[in-house]
mmCIF file of C-alpha atoms in Angstrom:
data_model
loop_
_atom_site.group_PDB
_atom_site.id
_atom_site.type_symbol
_atom_site.label_atom_id
_atom_site.label_comp_id
_atom_site.label_asym_id
_atom_site.label_seq_id
_atom_site.Cartn_x
_atom_site.Cartn_y
_atom_site.Cartn_z
ATOM 1 C CA MET A 1 -76.546 -52.955 14.472
ATOM 2 C CA GLU A 2 -77.729 -55.120 17.466
ATOM 3 C CA THR A 3 -74.723 -56.577 19.329
ATOM 4 C CA GLY A 4 -76.400 -57.696 22.526
ATOM 5 C CA TYR A 5 -77.698 -60.919 20.825
ATOM 6 C CA CYS A 6 -74.253 -61.594 19.442
ATOM 7 C CA VAL A 7 -72.638 -61.297 22.938
ATOM 8 C CA GLU A 8 -75.350 -63.551 24.344
ATOM 9 C CA GLN A 9 -74.621 -66.145 21.583
ATOM 10 C CA LEU A 10 -70.927 -65.851 22.196
ATOM 11 C CA ARG A 11 -71.318 -66.718 25.833
ATOM 12 C CA LYS A 12 -73.512 -69.729 24.980
ATOM 13 C CA LEU A 13 -71.170 -71.013 22.215
ATOM 14 C CA CYS A 14 -68.026 -70.665 24.413
ATOM 15 C CA ALA A 15 -69.770 -72.637 27.190
ATOM 16 C CA ILE A 16 -69.948 -75.604 24.757
ATOM 17 C CA ASP A 17 -66.687 -77.543 24.561
ATOM 18 C CA SER A 18 -66.021 -78.195 20.897
ATOM 19 C CA PRO A 19 -62.438 -78.938 19.817
ATOM 20 C CA SER A 20 -62.030 -80.260 16.287
ATOM 21 C CA GLY A 21 -63.545 -83.784 16.194
ATOM 22 C CA PHE A 22 -65.770 -83.278 19.219
ATOM 23 C CA THR A 23 -68.277 -80.703 17.923
ATOM 24 C CA GLU A 24 -71.687 -82.426 17.920
ATOM 25 C CA ARG A 25 -73.085 -80.496 20.862
ATOM 26 C CA ALA A 26 -72.083 -77.134 19.286
ATOM 27 C CA ALA A 27 -73.672 -78.185 15.946
ATOM 28 C CA ASP A 28 -76.813 -79.309 17.758
ATOM 29 C CA TYR A 29 -77.061 -75.848 19.419
ATOM 30 C CA LEU A 30 -76.682 -74.057 16.075
ATOM 31 C CA MET A 31 -79.417 -76.258 14.583
ATOM 32 C CA GLU A 32 -81.748 -75.363 17.434
ATOM 33 C CA GLU A 33 -80.994 -71.618 17.397
ATOM 34 C CA LEU A 34 -81.334 -71.240 13.636
ATOM 35 C CA ALA A 35 -84.599 -73.180 13.717
ATOM 36 C CA ARG A 36 -85.777 -70.867 16.550
ATOM 37 C CA LEU A 37 -84.982 -67.834 14.354
ATOM 38 C CA GLY A 38 -87.279 -69.258 11.658
ATOM 39 C CA TYR A 39 -84.690 -70.979 9.320
ATOM 40 C CA ALA A 40 -84.383 -74.521 8.089
ATOM 41 C CA PRO A 41 -80.778 -75.556 8.844
ATOM 42 C CA GLU A 42 -79.202 -78.891 7.820
ATOM 43 C CA LYS A 43 -76.251 -80.821 9.115
ATOM 44 C CA THR A 44 -73.543 -81.937 6.784
ATOM 45 C CA ARG A 45 -72.093 -85.447 6.809
ATOM 46 C CA LYS A 46 -68.942 -83.992 8.442
ATOM 47 C CA GLY A 47 -71.018 -82.508 11.203
ATOM 48 C CA GLY A 48 -71.169 -78.828 10.160
ATOM 49 C CA VAL A 49 -74.327 -76.780 9.796
ATOM 50 C CA THR A 50 -75.586 -75.092 6.680
ATOM 51 C CA VAL A 51 -78.606 -72.906 6.090
ATOM 52 C CA CYS A 52 -79.954 -70.726 3.255
ATOM 53 C CA LEU A 53 -81.006 -67.305 4.287
ATOM 54 C CA GLY A 54 -82.935 -66.420 1.138
ATOM 55 C CA GLY A 55 -82.205 -64.272 -1.946
ATOM 56 C CA GLU A 56 -81.712 -65.016 -5.628
ATOM 57 C CA ARG A 57 -78.980 -64.963 -8.295
ATOM 58 C CA GLU A 58 -75.564 -66.457 -7.829
ATOM 59 C CA GLY A 59 -74.847 -67.615 -4.342
ATOM 60 C CA LEU A 60 -72.629 -66.254 -1.614
ATOM 61 C CA LEU A 61 -71.433 -68.567 1.087
ATOM 62 C CA LEU A 62 -70.501 -66.949 4.436
ATOM 63 C CA MET A 63 -68.472 -69.274 6.749
ATOM 64 C CA ALA A 64 -67.450 -69.308 10.360
ATOM 65 C CA HIS A 65 -66.153 -72.245 12.319
ATOM 66 C CA VAL A 66 -67.207 -73.523 15.779
ATOM 67 C CA ASP A 67 -64.416 -76.034 16.208
ATOM 68 C CA THR A 68 -61.662 -74.905 18.578
ATOM 69 C CA LEU A 69 -58.239 -75.809 19.770
ATOM 70 C CA GLY A 70 -58.048 -78.588 22.347
ATOM 71 C CA ALA A 71 -56.261 -81.942 22.986
ATOM 72 C CA VAL A 72 -56.679 -85.598 23.361
ATOM 73 C CA VAL A 73 -55.095 -88.024 25.850
ATOM 74 C CA GLN A 74 -51.909 -89.343 24.258
ATOM 75 C CA SER A 75 -51.063 -91.636 27.094
ATOM 76 C CA ILE A 76 -51.628 -92.340 30.785
ATOM 77 C CA LYS A 77 -48.334 -91.779 32.647
ATOM 78 C CA SER A 78 -46.870 -94.046 35.319
ATOM 79 C CA ASN A 79 -48.102 -91.580 38.004
ATOM 80 C CA GLY A 80 -51.713 -91.722 36.764
ATOM 81 C CA ARG A 81 -51.576 -88.289 35.119
ATOM 82 C CA LEU A 82 -52.117 -87.501 31.449
ATOM 83 C CA LEU A 83 -49.803 -86.724 28.603
ATOM 84 C CA LEU A 84 -51.637 -84.715 25.912
ATOM 85 C CA SER A 85 -51.575 -84.458 22.112
ATOM 86 C CA PRO A 86 -52.649 -81.034 20.938
ATOM 87 C CA ILE A 87 -55.439 -80.492 18.370
ATOM 88 C CA GLY A 88 -54.783 -77.654 15.995
ATOM 89 C CA GLY A 89 -52.386 -74.887 17.026
ATOM 90 C CA LEU A 90 -52.833 -75.290 20.796
ATOM 91 C CA ARG A 91 -49.622 -74.122 22.515
ATOM 92 C CA ALA A 92 -48.530 -75.621 25.813
ATOM 93 C CA GLU A 93 -47.309 -72.282 27.142
ATOM 94 C CA ASN A 94 -50.761 -70.771 26.511
ATOM 95 C CA CYS A 95 -52.611 -73.405 28.610
ATOM 96 C CA GLU A 96 -50.259 -73.959 31.545
ATOM 97 C CA ALA A 97 -52.166 -73.951 34.860
ATOM 98 C CA GLU A 98 -55.532 -73.951 33.013
ATOM 99 C CA ASN A 99 -58.462 -75.962 34.271
ATOM 100 C CA CYS A 100 -59.766 -78.595 31.883
ATOM 101 C CA VAL A 101 -62.427 -81.331 31.450
ATOM 102 C CA ILE A 102 -61.540 -84.864 30.368
ATOM 103 C CA TYR A 103 -64.487 -86.412 28.444
ATOM 104 C CA THR A 104 -64.392 -90.186 28.544
ATOM 105 C CA ARG A 105 -66.158 -92.192 25.824
ATOM 106 C CA PHE A 106 -68.224 -94.303 28.215
ATOM 107 C CA GLY A 107 -67.685 -93.154 31.793
ATOM 108 C CA GLY A 108 -68.619 -89.463 32.088
ATOM 109 C CA ALA A 109 -66.357 -86.515 32.548
ATOM 110 C CA TYR A 110 -63.657 -85.463 35.030
ATOM 111 C CA THR A 111 -61.944 -82.210 35.802
ATOM 112 C CA GLY A 112 -58.225 -81.532 35.940
ATOM 113 C CA CYS A 113 -55.519 -78.940 35.415
ATOM 114 C CA LEU A 114 -52.593 -78.843 32.974
ATOM 115 C CA GLN A 115 -49.377 -78.281 34.886
ATOM 116 C CA LEU A 116 -45.639 -78.395 34.312
ATOM 117 C CA CYS A 117 -44.245 -81.664 35.568
ATOM 118 C CA ASP A 118 -43.079 -81.143 39.144
ATOM 119 C CA ALA A 119 -44.904 -77.779 39.183
ATOM 120 C CA SER A 120 -44.127 -76.657 42.816
ATOM 121 C CA VAL A 121 -41.715 -73.724 42.700
ATOM 122 C CA HIS A 122 -40.660 -74.529 46.286
ATOM 123 C CA VAL A 123 -39.520 -77.964 45.219
ATOM 124 C CA ASN A 124 -38.364 -77.545 41.558
ATOM 125 C CA GLY A 125 -35.422 -75.351 41.329
ATOM 126 C CA ASP A 126 -35.484 -75.414 37.535
ATOM 127 C CA TYR A 127 -39.160 -74.272 37.273
ATOM 128 C CA GLY A 128 -38.420 -71.041 35.390
ATOM 129 C CA GLU A 129 -35.979 -72.659 32.938
ATOM 130 C CA LYS A 130 -38.181 -75.556 31.851
ATOM 131 C CA LYS A 131 -39.368 -75.358 28.289
ATOM 132 C CA ARG A 132 -43.163 -75.380 28.031
ATOM 133 C CA LYS A 133 -43.834 -78.257 25.711
ATOM 134 C CA PHE A 134 -46.561 -80.884 26.048
ATOM 135 C CA GLU A 135 -44.055 -83.585 26.705
ATOM 136 C CA ALA A 136 -42.966 -81.666 29.816
ATOM 137 C CA MET A 137 -46.437 -81.114 31.056
ATOM 138 C CA GLU A 138 -49.248 -83.281 32.449
ATOM 139 C CA VAL A 139 -52.927 -83.056 33.366
ATOM 140 C CA VAL A 140 -53.321 -83.564 37.115
ATOM 141 C CA ILE A 141 -56.741 -85.146 37.461
ATOM 142 C CA ASP A 142 -58.974 -84.012 40.246
ATOM 143 C CA GLU A 143 -59.366 -87.587 41.553
ATOM 144 C CA PRO A 144 -57.203 -89.625 43.901
ATOM 145 C CA VAL A 145 -55.209 -91.472 41.226
ATOM 146 C CA GLU A 146 -51.490 -92.318 41.450
ATOM 147 C CA LYS A 147 -51.231 -95.249 39.074
ATOM 148 C CA PRO A 148 -52.346 -95.890 35.408
ATOM 149 C CA GLU A 149 -54.815 -98.590 36.501
ATOM 150 C CA GLU A 150 -56.515 -96.143 38.905
ATOM 151 C CA THR A 151 -56.965 -93.650 36.060
ATOM 152 C CA ARG A 152 -58.288 -96.311 33.747
ATOM 153 C CA ALA A 153 -60.743 -97.430 36.421
ATOM 154 C CA LEU A 154 -62.380 -93.951 36.047
ATOM 155 C CA GLY A 155 -62.933 -94.728 32.300
ATOM 156 C CA ILE A 156 -60.184 -92.455 31.016
ATOM 157 C CA GLU A 157 -58.289 -93.797 28.017
ATOM 158 C CA THR A 158 -56.080 -92.771 25.175
ATOM 159 C CA GLY A 159 -57.955 -90.698 22.697
ATOM 160 C CA ASP A 160 -60.307 -89.087 25.173
ATOM 161 C CA PHE A 161 -60.908 -85.380 24.459
ATOM 162 C CA VAL A 162 -59.545 -82.734 26.863
ATOM 163 C CA CYS A 163 -61.179 -79.283 26.684
ATOM 164 C CA PHE A 164 -59.920 -76.146 28.385
ATOM 165 C CA ASP A 165 -61.915 -73.576 30.311
ATOM 166 C CA PRO A 166 -62.691 -70.701 28.017
ATOM 167 C CA ARG A 167 -62.898 -68.121 30.889
ATOM 168 C CA THR A 168 -65.341 -65.906 29.034
ATOM 169 C CA VAL A 169 -65.627 -62.382 30.410
ATOM 170 C CA VAL A 170 -67.476 -59.276 29.025
ATOM 171 C CA THR A 171 -66.229 -56.076 30.611
ATOM 172 C CA GLY A 172 -68.222 -52.917 31.296
ATOM 173 C CA SER A 173 -66.144 -51.173 28.636
ATOM 174 C CA GLY A 174 -67.260 -53.600 25.942
ATOM 175 C CA TYR A 175 -64.215 -55.928 25.759
ATOM 176 C CA LEU A 176 -64.786 -59.535 25.041
ATOM 177 C CA LYS A 177 -62.171 -61.841 26.629
ATOM 178 C CA SER A 178 -62.209 -65.583 26.164
ATOM 179 C CA ARG A 179 -60.424 -68.565 24.716
ATOM 180 C CA PHE A 180 -61.824 -69.557 21.383
ATOM 181 C CA LEU A 181 -63.039 -66.186 20.156
ATOM 182 C CA ASP A 182 -61.407 -67.815 17.134
ATOM 183 C CA ASP A 183 -63.947 -68.471 15.844
ATOM 184 C CA LYS A 184 -66.979 -68.547 18.056
ATOM 185 C CA LEU A 185 -67.193 -64.782 17.953
ATOM 186 C CA SER A 186 -67.704 -64.876 14.247
ATOM 187 C CA ALA A 187 -70.182 -67.695 14.562
ATOM 188 C CA ALA A 188 -72.106 -65.499 16.950
ATOM 189 C CA ILE A 189 -71.898 -62.592 14.493
ATOM 190 C CA LEU A 190 -73.388 -64.814 11.620
ATOM 191 C CA LEU A 191 -76.211 -65.752 13.973
ATOM 192 C CA GLY A 192 -76.724 -62.051 14.687
ATOM 193 C CA TYR A 193 -76.721 -61.277 10.895
ATOM 194 C CA ALA A 194 -79.317 -63.984 10.335
ATOM 195 C CA ARG A 195 -81.419 -62.652 13.136
ATOM 196 C CA GLU A 196 -81.269 -59.088 11.688
ATOM 197 C CA LEU A 197 -82.595 -60.313 8.357
ATOM 198 C CA LYS A 198 -85.556 -61.883 10.054
ATOM 199 C CA GLU A 199 -86.213 -58.919 12.412
ATOM 200 C CA ARG A 200 -86.062 -56.401 9.644
ATOM 201 C CA HIS A 201 -87.885 -58.613 7.025
ATOM 202 C CA VAL A 202 -85.066 -58.109 4.607
ATOM 203 C CA THR A 203 -84.134 -60.472 1.804
ATOM 204 C CA PRO A 204 -80.451 -60.435 0.621
ATOM 205 C CA ARG A 205 -80.029 -59.091 -2.865
ATOM 206 C CA ARG A 206 -78.380 -62.318 -3.843
ATOM 207 C CA LYS A 207 -78.752 -65.867 -2.443
ATOM 208 C CA VAL A 208 -76.862 -66.113 0.870
ATOM 209 C CA TYR A 209 -75.835 -69.286 2.628
ATOM 210 C CA LEU A 210 -74.209 -69.777 5.964
ATOM 211 C CA HIS A 211 -71.890 -72.683 6.724
ATOM 212 C CA PHE A 212 -70.672 -73.308 10.286
ATOM 213 C CA THR A 213 -67.727 -75.552 9.736
ATOM 214 C CA VAL A 214 -66.279 -77.974 12.365
ATOM 215 C CA TYR A 215 -62.755 -78.821 11.114
ATOM 216 C CA GLU A 216 -61.215 -75.541 10.311
ATOM 217 C CA GLU A 217 -58.531 -75.716 13.047
ATOM 218 C CA VAL A 218 -57.196 -78.858 11.377
ATOM 219 C CA GLY A 219 -57.296 -77.541 7.870
ATOM 220 C CA HIS A 220 -60.342 -79.049 6.072
ATOM 221 C CA GLY A 221 -63.358 -77.301 7.402
ATOM 222 C CA ALA A 222 -64.883 -76.014 4.172
ATOM 223 C CA SER A 223 -63.385 -78.553 1.790
ATOM 224 C CA ALA A 224 -66.881 -79.933 1.279
ATOM 225 C CA SER A 225 -70.536 -78.874 1.262
ATOM 226 C CA VAL A 226 -70.273 -75.761 -0.916
ATOM 227 C CA PRO A 227 -73.695 -75.397 -2.686
ATOM 228 C CA GLU A 228 -73.544 -75.806 -6.458
ATOM 229 C CA ASP A 229 -74.873 -72.253 -7.078
ATOM 230 C CA VAL A 230 -72.245 -70.562 -4.931
ATOM 231 C CA ALA A 231 -69.870 -68.306 -6.847
ATOM 232 C CA GLU A 232 -68.204 -66.632 -3.912
ATOM 233 C CA VAL A 233 -67.049 -67.737 -0.417
ATOM 234 C CA VAL A 234 -66.234 -65.375 2.386
ATOM 235 C CA SER A 235 -64.688 -66.660 5.600
ATOM 236 C CA VAL A 236 -65.858 -64.626 8.635
ATOM 237 C CA ASP A 237 -62.989 -65.537 10.926
ATOM 238 C CA MET A 238 -60.901 -63.599 13.501
ATOM 239 C CA GLY A 239 -59.066 -60.526 12.304
ATOM 240 C CA CYS A 240 -55.501 -60.474 13.265
ATOM 241 C CA VAL A 241 -54.268 -57.787 15.703
ATOM 242 C CA GLY A 242 -50.591 -57.380 16.409
ATOM 243 C CA GLU A 243 -47.328 -55.573 15.636
ATOM 244 C CA GLY A 244 -47.108 -54.410 12.076
ATOM 245 C CA LEU A 245 -50.834 -54.695 11.419
ATOM 246 C CA GLN A 246 -53.371 -51.807 11.300
ATOM 247 C CA CYS A 247 -56.431 -53.546 12.783
ATOM 248 C CA THR A 248 -57.519 -53.099 16.387
ATOM 249 C CA GLU A 249 -60.069 -55.037 18.400
ATOM 250 C CA ARG A 250 -62.650 -52.279 17.676
ATOM 251 C CA GLU A 251 -62.489 -52.632 13.931
ATOM 252 C CA VAL A 252 -63.417 -55.136 11.234
ATOM 253 C CA SER A 253 -60.427 -56.547 9.425
ATOM 254 C CA ILE A 254 -60.316 -57.185 5.678
ATOM 255 C CA CYS A 255 -57.536 -59.581 4.720
ATOM 256 C CA ALA A 256 -55.666 -58.984 1.481
ATOM 257 C CA LYS A 257 -53.337 -61.875 1.786
ATOM 258 C CA ASP A 258 -52.348 -64.627 4.275
ATOM 259 C CA SER A 259 -50.024 -67.633 4.300
ATOM 260 C CA GLY A 260 -52.036 -69.213 1.461
ATOM 261 C CA GLY A 261 -51.574 -66.200 -0.885
ATOM 262 C CA PRO A 262 -53.758 -63.269 -1.890
ATOM 263 C CA TYR A 263 -57.557 -63.230 -1.674
ATOM 264 C CA ASP A 264 -59.583 -62.456 -4.652
ATOM 265 C CA TYR A 265 -58.940 -58.797 -5.668
ATOM 266 C CA VAL A 266 -62.393 -58.007 -6.851
ATOM 267 C CA VAL A 267 -63.953 -59.537 -3.686
ATOM 268 C CA THR A 268 -61.501 -57.695 -1.397
ATOM 269 C CA THR A 269 -62.157 -54.421 -3.167
ATOM 270 C CA ALA A 270 -65.947 -54.935 -2.868
ATOM 271 C CA LEU A 271 -65.637 -55.657 0.853
ATOM 272 C CA VAL A 272 -63.677 -52.402 1.333
ATOM 273 C CA GLU A 273 -66.348 -50.526 -0.652
ATOM 274 C CA ALA A 274 -69.115 -52.073 1.521
ATOM 275 C CA ALA A 275 -67.283 -51.064 4.695
ATOM 276 C CA LYS A 276 -67.042 -47.481 3.418
ATOM 277 C CA ARG A 277 -70.824 -47.422 2.437
ATOM 278 C CA ALA A 278 -71.701 -48.697 5.886
ATOM 279 C CA GLY A 279 -69.575 -46.269 7.793
ATOM 280 C CA ALA A 280 -67.800 -49.261 9.423
ATOM 281 C CA ALA A 281 -64.435 -48.794 11.013
ATOM 282 C CA TYR A 282 -62.120 -51.177 9.093
ATOM 283 C CA ALA A 283 -58.530 -51.977 8.259
ATOM 284 C CA VAL A 284 -56.950 -53.881 5.420
ATOM 285 C CA ASP A 285 -54.085 -56.114 6.504
ATOM 286 C CA VAL A 286 -51.804 -58.975 5.462
ATOM 287 C CA TYR A 287 -51.714 -61.880 7.925
ATOM 288 C CA PRO A 288 -48.255 -63.436 8.172
ATOM 289 C CA HIS A 289 -49.273 -66.801 9.785
ATOM 290 C CA TYR A 290 -52.841 -67.666 8.837
ATOM 291 C CA GLY A 291 -55.125 -69.942 6.749
ATOM 292 C CA SER A 292 -58.880 -69.967 6.358
ATOM 293 C CA ASP A 293 -61.882 -72.002 5.354
ATOM 294 C CA ALA A 294 -62.088 -70.028 2.104
ATOM 295 C CA GLU A 295 -58.703 -71.436 1.125
ATOM 296 C CA ALA A 296 -59.772 -74.966 2.132
ATOM 297 C CA ALA A 297 -62.629 -74.613 -0.346
ATOM 298 C CA LEU A 298 -60.212 -73.601 -3.018
ATOM 299 C CA ARG A 299 -57.834 -76.508 -2.280
ATOM 300 C CA ALA A 300 -60.740 -78.905 -2.522
ATOM 301 C CA GLY A 301 -61.165 -77.703 -6.148
ATOM 302 C CA TYR A 302 -64.230 -75.370 -5.889
ATOM 303 C CA ASP A 303 -64.262 -72.724 -8.678
ATOM 304 C CA VAL A 304 -65.235 -69.752 -6.445
ATOM 305 C CA ARG A 305 -64.019 -66.285 -5.662
ATOM 306 C CA HIS A 306 -62.831 -65.914 -2.051
ATOM 307 C CA GLY A 307 -62.475 -63.351 0.705
ATOM 308 C CA LEU A 308 -61.776 -63.069 4.411
ATOM 309 C CA ILE A 309 -63.054 -60.620 7.077
ATOM 310 C CA GLY A 310 -63.437 -60.683 10.848
ATOM 311 C CA ALA A 311 -63.653 -58.622 13.990
ATOM 312 C CA GLY A 312 -60.161 -57.825 15.332
ATOM 313 C CA VAL A 313 -58.909 -60.381 17.914
ATOM 314 C CA TYR A 314 -55.762 -59.882 19.998
ATOM 315 C CA ALA A 315 -53.607 -62.724 21.382
ATOM 316 C CA SER A 316 -54.891 -65.331 18.946
ATOM 317 C CA HIS A 317 -54.707 -69.009 20.076
ATOM 318 C CA GLY A 318 -54.261 -67.840 23.619
ATOM 319 C CA TYR A 319 -56.577 -65.910 25.966
ATOM 320 C CA GLU A 320 -58.028 -63.776 23.253
ATOM 321 C CA ARG A 321 -59.656 -60.319 23.312
ATOM 322 C CA SER A 322 -61.958 -58.388 21.100
ATOM 323 C CA HIS A 323 -64.554 -55.669 21.490
ATOM 324 C CA VAL A 324 -68.289 -55.146 20.816
ATOM 325 C CA ASP A 325 -67.334 -52.374 18.439
ATOM 326 C CA GLY A 326 -65.506 -54.923 16.293
ATOM 327 C CA VAL A 327 -68.730 -57.069 16.363
ATOM 328 C CA GLU A 328 -70.863 -54.036 15.227
ATOM 329 C CA ASN A 329 -68.508 -53.047 12.438
ATOM 330 C CA THR A 330 -68.428 -56.564 11.116
ATOM 331 C CA LEU A 331 -72.133 -56.620 11.151
ATOM 332 C CA LYS A 332 -72.307 -53.319 9.318
ATOM 333 C CA LEU A 333 -69.899 -54.596 6.651
ATOM 334 C CA LEU A 334 -71.935 -57.886 6.124
ATOM 335 C CA TRP A 335 -75.229 -55.965 5.942
ATOM 336 C CA ALA A 336 -73.916 -53.464 3.345
ATOM 337 C CA TYR A 337 -72.228 -56.270 1.387
ATOM 338 C CA THR A 338 -75.298 -58.404 1.092
ATOM 339 C CA THR A 339 -78.339 -56.099 1.216
ATOM 340 C CA GLU A 340 -77.448 -52.681 -0.213
#
């Protein structure tokens, strides 16, 4: 399977800041790219992107999300710096000393860096003992501000979005390192899958839809906009890699159960069978701390079967790492599951 296009799309998607609630530019990009590939995508009222890839019989909905972790300005401190409120599962210790952009509603954007309060080791004797929590950290703005009124004069206010540098790197050995591989890697994989269908002039053996959701990180991404003829939903999200799990970054993970309970037995079995047919390197795992768009659809009341797959991703919600082999194996599974 062609992975070069997926890597290219990953770079482009990661370069677009899109924490939950601030995803319009990412959705616009998906609309443009899907149209360029020859499809007719539509935006949902919530701001996600849906598209039908063709096929007949009962529908299958493949989902990935392009919203990410991030933060908003909770308050402007007396020193002119910013206290943050996290979006989704952003951890303070995973973004200490990271560069960021503050997007004002009306006055442009400014850069800054999230630092521990009193961050100079040569001054702060308790630097190593300080608990890394957002209330103990602050965004140091790259502007000469020392008072709240000076910060507000820039146009920065409570509720403005703060987005962290993804630091996307593709190594010569095929490793993909970046913030927000969860789930922009899977979004890139679904774009690659759609491209493969066009390039090979293949029609899926059942009707296939894609849904790029934009509120997954806050729990309600796929709680709407499931087409009426869809009988099955499969989240294509990050596969967990860690102690006690079998999956590596070079494989596609098939999830049997996560925090929300077991995935549909028939769907999970069919996904394993498809991986075997395709010769895809895969692992079946149970994720101890996880939830997906497929479960959001079930909680919303949709009567559908559900499954979850994804390329293995290490260090989730931090500076994440995967591999092009994991991308290829995920594509192989999707191809066998939908066309063979």
